Short mmCIF file of C-alpha atoms in Angstrom, two decimals:
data_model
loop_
_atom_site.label_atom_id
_atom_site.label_comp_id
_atom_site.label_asym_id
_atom_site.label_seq_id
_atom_site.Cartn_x
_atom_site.Cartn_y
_atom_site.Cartn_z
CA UNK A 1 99.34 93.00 76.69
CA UNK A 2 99.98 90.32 79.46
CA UNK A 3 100.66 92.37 82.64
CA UNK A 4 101.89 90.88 85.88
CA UNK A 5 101.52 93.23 89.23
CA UNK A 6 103.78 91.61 91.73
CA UNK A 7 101.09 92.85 95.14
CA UNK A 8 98.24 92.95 93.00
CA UNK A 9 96.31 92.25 95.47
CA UNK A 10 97.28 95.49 97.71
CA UNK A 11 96.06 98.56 98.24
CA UNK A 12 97.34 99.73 94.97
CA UNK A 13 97.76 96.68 93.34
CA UNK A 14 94.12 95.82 93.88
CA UNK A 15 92.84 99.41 92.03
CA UNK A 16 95.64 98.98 89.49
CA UNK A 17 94.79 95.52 88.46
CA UNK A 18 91.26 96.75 87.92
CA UNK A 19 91.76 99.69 85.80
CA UNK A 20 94.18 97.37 83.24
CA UNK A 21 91.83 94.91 82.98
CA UNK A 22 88.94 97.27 82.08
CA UNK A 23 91.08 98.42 79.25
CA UNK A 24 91.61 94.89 77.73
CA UNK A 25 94.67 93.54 79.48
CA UNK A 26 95.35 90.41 80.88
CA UNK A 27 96.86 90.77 84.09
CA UNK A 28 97.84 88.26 86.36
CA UNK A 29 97.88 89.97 90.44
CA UNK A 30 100.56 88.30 91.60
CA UNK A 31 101.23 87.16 95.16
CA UNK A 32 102.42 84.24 97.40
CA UNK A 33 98.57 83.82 98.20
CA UNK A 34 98.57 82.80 94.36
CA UNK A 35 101.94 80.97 93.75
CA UNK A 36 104.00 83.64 93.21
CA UNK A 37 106.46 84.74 95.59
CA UNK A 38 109.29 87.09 95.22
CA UNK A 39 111.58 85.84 98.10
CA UNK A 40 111.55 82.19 97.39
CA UNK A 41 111.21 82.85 93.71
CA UNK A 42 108.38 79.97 93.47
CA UNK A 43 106.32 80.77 90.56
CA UNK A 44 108.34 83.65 88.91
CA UNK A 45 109.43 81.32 86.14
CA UNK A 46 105.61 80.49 84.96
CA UNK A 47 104.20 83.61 85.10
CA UNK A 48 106.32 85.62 83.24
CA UNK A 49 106.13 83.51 80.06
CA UNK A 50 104.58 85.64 77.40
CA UNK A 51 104.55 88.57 80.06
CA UNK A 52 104.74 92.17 78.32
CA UNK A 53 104.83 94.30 81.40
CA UNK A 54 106.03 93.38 85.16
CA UNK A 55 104.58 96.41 88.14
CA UNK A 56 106.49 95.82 91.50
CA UNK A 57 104.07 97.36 93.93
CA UNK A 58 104.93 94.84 96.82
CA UNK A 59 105.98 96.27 99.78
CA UNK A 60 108.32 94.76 102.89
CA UNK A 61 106.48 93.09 105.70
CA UNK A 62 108.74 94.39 108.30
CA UNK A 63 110.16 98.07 107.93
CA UNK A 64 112.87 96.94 110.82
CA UNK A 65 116.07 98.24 108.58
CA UNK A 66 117.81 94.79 108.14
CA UNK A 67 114.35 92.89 107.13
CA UNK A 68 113.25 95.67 104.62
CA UNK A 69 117.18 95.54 103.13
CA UNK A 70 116.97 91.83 102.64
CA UNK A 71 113.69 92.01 101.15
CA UNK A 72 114.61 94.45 98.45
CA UNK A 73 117.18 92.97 97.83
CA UNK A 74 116.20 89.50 97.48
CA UNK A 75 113.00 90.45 95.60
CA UNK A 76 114.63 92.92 93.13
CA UNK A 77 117.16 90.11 92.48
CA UNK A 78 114.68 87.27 92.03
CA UNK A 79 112.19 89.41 90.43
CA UNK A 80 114.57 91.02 87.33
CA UNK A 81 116.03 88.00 87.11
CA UNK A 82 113.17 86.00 85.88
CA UNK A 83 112.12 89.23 83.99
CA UNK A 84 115.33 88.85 82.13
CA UNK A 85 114.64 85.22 81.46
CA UNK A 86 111.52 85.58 80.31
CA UNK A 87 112.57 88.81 77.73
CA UNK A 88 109.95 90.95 79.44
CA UNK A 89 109.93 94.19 77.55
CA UNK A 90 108.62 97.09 80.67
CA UNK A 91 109.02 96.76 84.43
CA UNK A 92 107.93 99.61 86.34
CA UNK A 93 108.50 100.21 90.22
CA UNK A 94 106.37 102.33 93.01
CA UNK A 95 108.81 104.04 95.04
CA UNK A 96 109.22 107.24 97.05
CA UNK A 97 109.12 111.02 96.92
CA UNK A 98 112.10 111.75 98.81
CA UNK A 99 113.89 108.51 98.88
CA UNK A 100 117.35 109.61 97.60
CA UNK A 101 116.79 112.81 100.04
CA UNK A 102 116.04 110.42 103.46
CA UNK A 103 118.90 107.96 103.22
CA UNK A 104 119.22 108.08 107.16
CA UNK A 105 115.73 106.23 106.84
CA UNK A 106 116.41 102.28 106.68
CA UNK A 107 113.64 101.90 104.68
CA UNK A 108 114.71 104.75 102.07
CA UNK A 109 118.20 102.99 101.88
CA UNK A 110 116.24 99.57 100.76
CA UNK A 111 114.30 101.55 98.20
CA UNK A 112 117.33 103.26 96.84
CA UNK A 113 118.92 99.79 96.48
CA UNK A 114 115.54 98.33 94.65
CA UNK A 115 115.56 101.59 92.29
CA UNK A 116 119.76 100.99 91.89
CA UNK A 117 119.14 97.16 90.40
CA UNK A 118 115.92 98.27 88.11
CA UNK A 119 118.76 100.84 86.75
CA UNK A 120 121.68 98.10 86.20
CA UNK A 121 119.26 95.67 85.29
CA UNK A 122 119.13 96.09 81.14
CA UNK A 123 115.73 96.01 81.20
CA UNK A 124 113.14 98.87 80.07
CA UNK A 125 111.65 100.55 82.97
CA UNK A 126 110.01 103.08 84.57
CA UNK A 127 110.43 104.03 88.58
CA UNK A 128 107.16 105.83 89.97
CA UNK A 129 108.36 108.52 92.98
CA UNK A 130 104.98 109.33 95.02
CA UNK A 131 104.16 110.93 98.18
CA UNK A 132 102.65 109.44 101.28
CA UNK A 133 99.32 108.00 100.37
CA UNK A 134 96.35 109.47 102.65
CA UNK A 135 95.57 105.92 103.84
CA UNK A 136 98.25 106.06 106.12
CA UNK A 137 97.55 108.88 107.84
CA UNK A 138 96.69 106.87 111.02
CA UNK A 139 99.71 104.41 110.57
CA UNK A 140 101.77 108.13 110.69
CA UNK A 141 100.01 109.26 114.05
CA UNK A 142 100.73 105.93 115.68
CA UNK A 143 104.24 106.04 114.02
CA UNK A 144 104.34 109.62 116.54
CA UNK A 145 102.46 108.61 120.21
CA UNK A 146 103.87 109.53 122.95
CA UNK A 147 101.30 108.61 125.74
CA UNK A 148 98.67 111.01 124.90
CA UNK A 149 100.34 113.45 122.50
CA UNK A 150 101.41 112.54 118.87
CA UNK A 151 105.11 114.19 118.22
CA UNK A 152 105.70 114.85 114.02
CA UNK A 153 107.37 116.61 111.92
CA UNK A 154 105.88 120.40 110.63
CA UNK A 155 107.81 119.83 107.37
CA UNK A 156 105.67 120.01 104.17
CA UNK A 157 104.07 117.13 102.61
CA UNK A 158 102.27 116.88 99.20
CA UNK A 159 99.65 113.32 99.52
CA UNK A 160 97.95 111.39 97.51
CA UNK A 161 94.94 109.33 97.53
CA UNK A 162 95.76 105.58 96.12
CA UNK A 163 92.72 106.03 93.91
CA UNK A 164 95.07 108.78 91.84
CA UNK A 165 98.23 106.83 92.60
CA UNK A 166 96.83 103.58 90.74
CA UNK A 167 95.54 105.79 87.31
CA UNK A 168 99.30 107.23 87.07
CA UNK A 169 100.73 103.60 87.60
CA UNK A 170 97.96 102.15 84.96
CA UNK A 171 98.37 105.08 82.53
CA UNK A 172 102.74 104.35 83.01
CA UNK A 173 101.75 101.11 82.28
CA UNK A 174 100.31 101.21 78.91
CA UNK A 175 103.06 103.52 77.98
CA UNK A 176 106.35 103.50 76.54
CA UNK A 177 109.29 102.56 79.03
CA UNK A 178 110.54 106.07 81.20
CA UNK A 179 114.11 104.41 81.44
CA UNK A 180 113.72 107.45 84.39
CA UNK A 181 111.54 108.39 87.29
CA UNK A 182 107.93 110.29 87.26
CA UNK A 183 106.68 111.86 90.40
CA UNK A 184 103.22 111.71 91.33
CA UNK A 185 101.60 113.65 94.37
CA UNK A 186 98.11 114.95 95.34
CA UNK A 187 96.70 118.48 94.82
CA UNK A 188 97.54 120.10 98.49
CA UNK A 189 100.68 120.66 100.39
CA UNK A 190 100.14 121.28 104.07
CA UNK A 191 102.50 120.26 107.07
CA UNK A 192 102.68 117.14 108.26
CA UNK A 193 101.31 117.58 111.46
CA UNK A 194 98.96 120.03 110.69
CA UNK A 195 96.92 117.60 108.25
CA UNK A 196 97.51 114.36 110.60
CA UNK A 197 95.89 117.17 113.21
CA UNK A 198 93.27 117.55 110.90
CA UNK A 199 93.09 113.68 110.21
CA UNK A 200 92.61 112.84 113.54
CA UNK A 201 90.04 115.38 114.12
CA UNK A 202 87.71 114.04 111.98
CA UNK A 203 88.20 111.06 113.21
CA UNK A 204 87.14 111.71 117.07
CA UNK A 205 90.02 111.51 118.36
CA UNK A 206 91.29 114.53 121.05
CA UNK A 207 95.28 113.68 121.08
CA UNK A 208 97.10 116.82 120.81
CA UNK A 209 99.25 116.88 118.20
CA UNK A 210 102.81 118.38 118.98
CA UNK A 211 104.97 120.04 115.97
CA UNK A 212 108.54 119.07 116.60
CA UNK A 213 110.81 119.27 113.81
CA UNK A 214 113.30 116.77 114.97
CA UNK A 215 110.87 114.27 115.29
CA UNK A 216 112.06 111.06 113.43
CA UNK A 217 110.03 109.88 109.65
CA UNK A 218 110.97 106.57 109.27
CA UNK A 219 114.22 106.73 111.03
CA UNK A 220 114.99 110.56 109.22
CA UNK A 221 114.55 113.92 110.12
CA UNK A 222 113.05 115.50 107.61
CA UNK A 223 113.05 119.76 106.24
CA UNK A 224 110.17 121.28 103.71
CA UNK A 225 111.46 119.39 100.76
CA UNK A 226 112.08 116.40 101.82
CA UNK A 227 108.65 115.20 101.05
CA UNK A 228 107.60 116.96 97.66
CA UNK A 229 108.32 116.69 94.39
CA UNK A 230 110.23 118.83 92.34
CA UNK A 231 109.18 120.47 89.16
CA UNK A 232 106.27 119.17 87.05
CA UNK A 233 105.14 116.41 88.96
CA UNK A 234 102.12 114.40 87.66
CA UNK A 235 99.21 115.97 90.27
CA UNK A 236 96.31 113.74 91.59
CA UNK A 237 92.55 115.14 91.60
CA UNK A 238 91.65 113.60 94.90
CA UNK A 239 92.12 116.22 97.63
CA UNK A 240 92.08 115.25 101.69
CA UNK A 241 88.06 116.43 102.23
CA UNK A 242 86.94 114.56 99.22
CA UNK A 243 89.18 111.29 100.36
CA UNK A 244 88.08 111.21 103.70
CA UNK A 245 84.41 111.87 102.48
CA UNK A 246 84.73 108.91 100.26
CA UNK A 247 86.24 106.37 103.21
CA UNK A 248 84.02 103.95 105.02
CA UNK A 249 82.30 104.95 107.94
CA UNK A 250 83.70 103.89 110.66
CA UNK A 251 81.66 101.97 113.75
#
């Protein structure tokens, strides 16, 4: 098939692009680095000729709530519209664990609205839910300073390592359209704080960490569902100790 992975040169998009190539595919990574840009719509006309499958794993610059809004929006417009065009038969989405559960997040409501036009859109697709990826474990303690103590949420969370999160979006790939959502989320659930705690440990660094359950996750407050999946979700192999053992060394 001819797959194009709008961010496929991301974190995810990077891995995913790999793993579909290695089984045969030509995929295009798409980004505005390579003439292809969601928000101005430059290049979405070329590259979906002939395209089989379109991945949206591009993510909003700016998580301020009225930039992340307009870039959903603007995207998901341009984006199925040239899909549409183009009589692309799959389009699968990486959202969020959670997302129709956090709507006092500005972020969550963006994703809701990119998940509500994929819906009305006529097209086949399939919307990924995952949980917080490990990699941004230190982007979540910086989200929580407060001069030398980090303030988060005890509430559970389920992560996942990208490595696992790029196999589920490959293996959705090849497959028939959802027309529904799959979550995905790694093998341990532990508190927030606690594993940022245990993050952070490893890492050298002595902040305390302080459990406050009002403390703010992207704008919500958040209980011990908010961040899991519900029944049956599709589990990752990669656990925290064998992620972090795998990560570079850092100097």
């Amino acid at each position: 098939m001819k797959i194009v992975v709008i961010g496929g040169t991301g974190l995810i998009g990077s891995k995913t692009v790999n793993k579909l190539r290695a089984l045969g595919h030509e995929v295009i990574a798409a980004s505005p680095a390579s003439g292809v840009n969601t928000i101005t719509g430059e290049g979405l006309e070329e590259v979906m000729k002939g395209t089989d499958v379109v991945i949206d794993l591009a993510n909003s610059p700016s998580f301020e709530d009225k930039a992340v809004m307009e870039f959903f929006q603007t995207a998901g417009h341009n984006l199925l519209a040239a899909e549409s065009k183009a009589g692309v038969k799959h389009h699968i989405a990486l959202s969020v664990v959670g997302t129709e559960r956090l709507q006092d997040s500005g972020y969550m409501r963006a994703k809701l609205v990119q998940e509500n036009l994929i819906r009305q859109s006529g097209i086949p697709f399939s919307i990924i839910h995952s949980t917080q990826f490990f990699e941004f474990l230190g982007s979540i303690a910086a989200s929580g300073a407060k001069g030398e103590a980090i303030h988060l949420s005890p509430a559970a969370i389920q992560p996942i390592a990208s490595d696992d999160v790029a196999a589920a979006v490959t293996d959705v790939a090849v497959g028939a359209p959802l027309n529904g959502i799959i979550e995905i989320a790694g093998p341990e659930r532990v508190g927030l704080s606690t594993l940022v705690g245990r993050y952070l440990n490893k890492m050298g660094d002595s902040r305390a960490i302080v459990a406050d359950a009002h403390a703010l996750y992207f704008g919500a407050e958040l209980n011990d569902q908010s961040l899991v999946p519900g029944p049956d979700p599709r589990i990752g192999k990669i656990d925290f100790e064998t992620w972090f053992a795998n990560q570079p060394v850092k100097v």
